Tab-separated table of C-alpha atoms in Angstrom:
chain	number	residue	atom	x	y	z
M	1	MET	CA	-18.524	-17.890	2.191
M	2	ASN	CA	-19.118	-16.250	5.532
M	3	ILE	CA	-17.448	-12.836	5.064
M	4	ILE	CA	-17.755	-10.722	8.121
M	5	GLU	CA	-14.996	-8.134	7.529
M	6	PRO	CA	-16.417	-5.094	5.603
M	7	GLU	CA	-12.788	-4.279	4.277
M	8	LEU	CA	-12.496	-7.653	2.656
M	9	LEU	CA	-15.984	-7.370	1.199
M	10	SER	CA	-15.222	-3.974	-0.107
M	11	ARG	CA	-11.915	-5.138	-1.782
M	12	LEU	CA	-13.610	-8.121	-3.371
M	13	LEU	CA	-16.606	-6.030	-4.688
M	14	TYR	CA	-14.221	-3.399	-6.106
M	15	GLN	CA	-12.152	-6.155	-7.920
M	16	PHE	CA	-15.240	-8.017	-8.950
M	17	ASN	CA	-16.793	-4.931	-10.619
M	18	ILE	CA	-13.543	-4.436	-12.669
M	19	PHE	CA	-13.668	-8.114	-13.611
M	20	LEU	CA	-17.292	-7.707	-14.772
M	21	LYS	CA	-16.416	-4.701	-16.991
M	22	GLY	CA	-13.745	-6.760	-18.716
M	23	LEU	CA	-16.075	-9.722	-19.624
M	24	SER	CA	-17.342	-7.889	-22.623
M	25	ALA	CA	-13.992	-6.301	-23.649
M	26	ILE	CA	-11.876	-7.245	-26.561
M	27	PRO	CA	-9.409	-9.838	-25.189
M	28	LEU	CA	-6.266	-7.913	-25.640
M	29	ASN	CA	-4.046	-8.401	-22.602
M	30	ILE	CA	-2.284	-4.983	-23.040
M	31	PRO	CA	-1.770	-2.727	-20.039
M	32	GLY	CA	-4.559	-0.044	-19.899
M	33	THR	CA	-7.183	-2.104	-21.633
M	34	GLN	CA	-10.364	-3.308	-19.771
M	35	TYR	CA	-9.375	-6.835	-20.474
M	36	HIS	CA	-5.966	-6.411	-18.888
M	37	CYS	CA	-7.540	-4.729	-15.880
M	38	ALA	CA	-10.117	-7.583	-15.534
M	39	MET	CA	-7.262	-10.190	-15.676
M	40	ARG	CA	-5.450	-8.302	-12.944
M	41	ALA	CA	-8.715	-8.141	-10.930
M	42	THR	CA	-9.087	-11.921	-11.338
M	43	ASP	CA	-5.708	-12.440	-9.940
M	44	MET	CA	-6.433	-10.218	-6.942
M	45	ILE	CA	-9.760	-11.890	-6.293
M	46	ARG	CA	-8.076	-15.346	-6.425
M	47	LYS	CA	-5.364	-13.981	-3.949
M	48	GLU	CA	-8.027	-12.710	-1.533
M	49	LEU	CA	-9.978	-15.970	-1.817
M	50	GLN	CA	-6.719	-17.998	-1.158
M	51	LEU	CA	-6.001	-15.936	2.024
M	52	LEU	CA	-9.564	-16.420	3.170
M	53	LEU	CA	-9.242	-20.211	2.491
M	54	ARG	CA	-5.951	-20.439	4.483
M	55	ARG	CA	-7.385	-18.338	7.345
M	56	ARG	CA	-10.484	-20.665	7.420
M	57	ARG	CA	-8.220	-23.749	7.443
M	58	LEU	CA	-6.315	-22.363	10.331
M	59	GLU	CA	-9.628	-21.607	12.258
M	60	LEU	CA	-10.678	-25.213	11.680
M	61	GLU	CA	-7.385	-26.508	13.060
M	62	MET	CA	-7.764	-24.233	16.103
M	63	LYS	CA	-11.425	-25.409	16.438
M	64	VAL	CA	-12.707	-21.833	16.114
M	65	ALA	CA	-14.823	-22.535	13.010
M	66	SER	CA	-17.447	-25.278	12.527
M	67	PRO	CA	-16.852	-27.784	9.792
M	68	MET	CA	-20.222	-26.951	8.358
M	69	GLU	CA	-20.024	-23.231	8.736
M	70	ASP	CA	-20.308	-22.268	5.031
M	71	ILE	CA	-19.515	-23.575	1.536
M	72	LEU	CA	-15.850	-22.685	1.845
M	73	THR	CA	-15.515	-24.716	4.986
M	74	TYR	CA	-17.438	-27.567	3.396
M	75	LEU	CA	-15.072	-27.700	0.385
M	76	LEU	CA	-12.113	-27.556	2.829
M	77	VAL	CA	-13.191	-30.522	4.956
M	78	ASN	CA	-14.988	-32.874	2.564
M	79	ALA	CA	-13.067	-35.405	0.521
M	80	ASP	CA	-13.918	-36.490	-2.976
M	81	GLU	CA	-15.087	-40.055	-3.827
M	82	ASN	CA	-11.442	-41.222	-3.649
M	83	GLY	CA	-10.988	-39.879	-0.217
M	84	LYS	CA	-8.753	-36.950	-1.298
M	85	LEU	CA	-9.342	-33.383	-0.155
M	86	LEU	CA	-9.681	-30.803	-2.980
M	87	PRO	CA	-6.448	-28.813	-3.805
M	88	GLU	CA	-6.531	-25.163	-2.826
M	89	ALA	CA	-6.448	-24.032	-6.471
M	90	ASP	CA	-9.731	-26.041	-7.061
M	91	ILE	CA	-11.346	-24.565	-4.044
M	92	VAL	CA	-10.483	-21.055	-5.065
M	93	ASN	CA	-11.791	-21.706	-8.672
M	94	GLU	CA	-15.140	-23.076	-7.100
M	95	MET	CA	-15.520	-19.982	-4.826
M	96	PHE	CA	-14.750	-17.664	-7.810
M	97	GLY	CA	-17.342	-19.573	-9.908
M	98	LEU	CA	-19.937	-19.294	-7.045
M	99	LEU	CA	-19.311	-15.528	-6.764
M	100	PHE	CA	-19.944	-15.111	-10.535
M	101	ALA	CA	-22.921	-17.357	-10.638
M	102	GLY	CA	-24.486	-15.698	-7.554
M	103	HIS	CA	-23.996	-12.263	-9.165
M	104	ASP	CA	-25.524	-13.324	-12.477
M	105	THR	CA	-28.462	-15.011	-10.879
M	106	MET	CA	-29.303	-12.082	-8.682
M	107	ARG	CA	-28.914	-9.609	-11.598
M	108	SER	CA	-31.252	-11.689	-13.767
M	109	ALA	CA	-33.860	-12.133	-10.899
M	110	ILE	CA	-33.847	-8.410	-10.173
M	111	SER	CA	-34.139	-7.457	-13.882
M	112	LEU	CA	-37.030	-9.858	-14.418
M	113	LEU	CA	-38.722	-8.576	-11.201
M	114	ILE	CA	-38.533	-4.943	-12.429
M	115	LYS	CA	-39.757	-5.997	-15.814
M	116	TYR	CA	-42.826	-7.980	-14.550
M	117	LEU	CA	-43.779	-5.176	-12.046
M	118	GLY	CA	-43.671	-2.780	-14.973
M	119	GLU	CA	-45.971	-5.077	-16.940
M	120	GLN	CA	-48.435	-5.587	-14.039
M	121	PRO	CA	-49.542	-2.269	-12.544
M	122	ARG	CA	-51.945	-3.740	-10.054
M	123	VAL	CA	-49.174	-6.063	-8.760
M	124	HIS	CA	-46.688	-3.152	-8.620
M	125	GLU	CA	-49.225	-1.202	-6.559
M	126	LYS	CA	-49.736	-4.052	-4.140
M	127	VAL	CA	-45.978	-4.598	-3.699
M	128	PHE	CA	-45.391	-0.986	-2.838
M	129	GLN	CA	-48.375	-0.711	-0.574
M	130	GLY	CA	-47.004	-3.597	1.579
């Protein structure tokens, strides 16, 4: 997803952090609970992704975007094995999943890096010396 606009990125990040806080909350969808806030944040993220998807589709129609620009564009232009394009809802779900998977992967990688640097003082020293 090639997001250039800082405002869009900021909105997505804000809502995504609310979503993450609700992952470990008790699943009571009552206004004011973390879970309820996470569900609302999920809806907001999906709406933002849907707007981004529609804008990208328009850019493709106007020949402003390349068909291989990013994963969103790839999902928009490539058909499945039956020759059908993916429905918007499926593309939005894929993008949401990629956002979450990318976040979790990076968080795990950074945590392990810090752990291993703490266990290996000589390596830690070399890393910070350049």
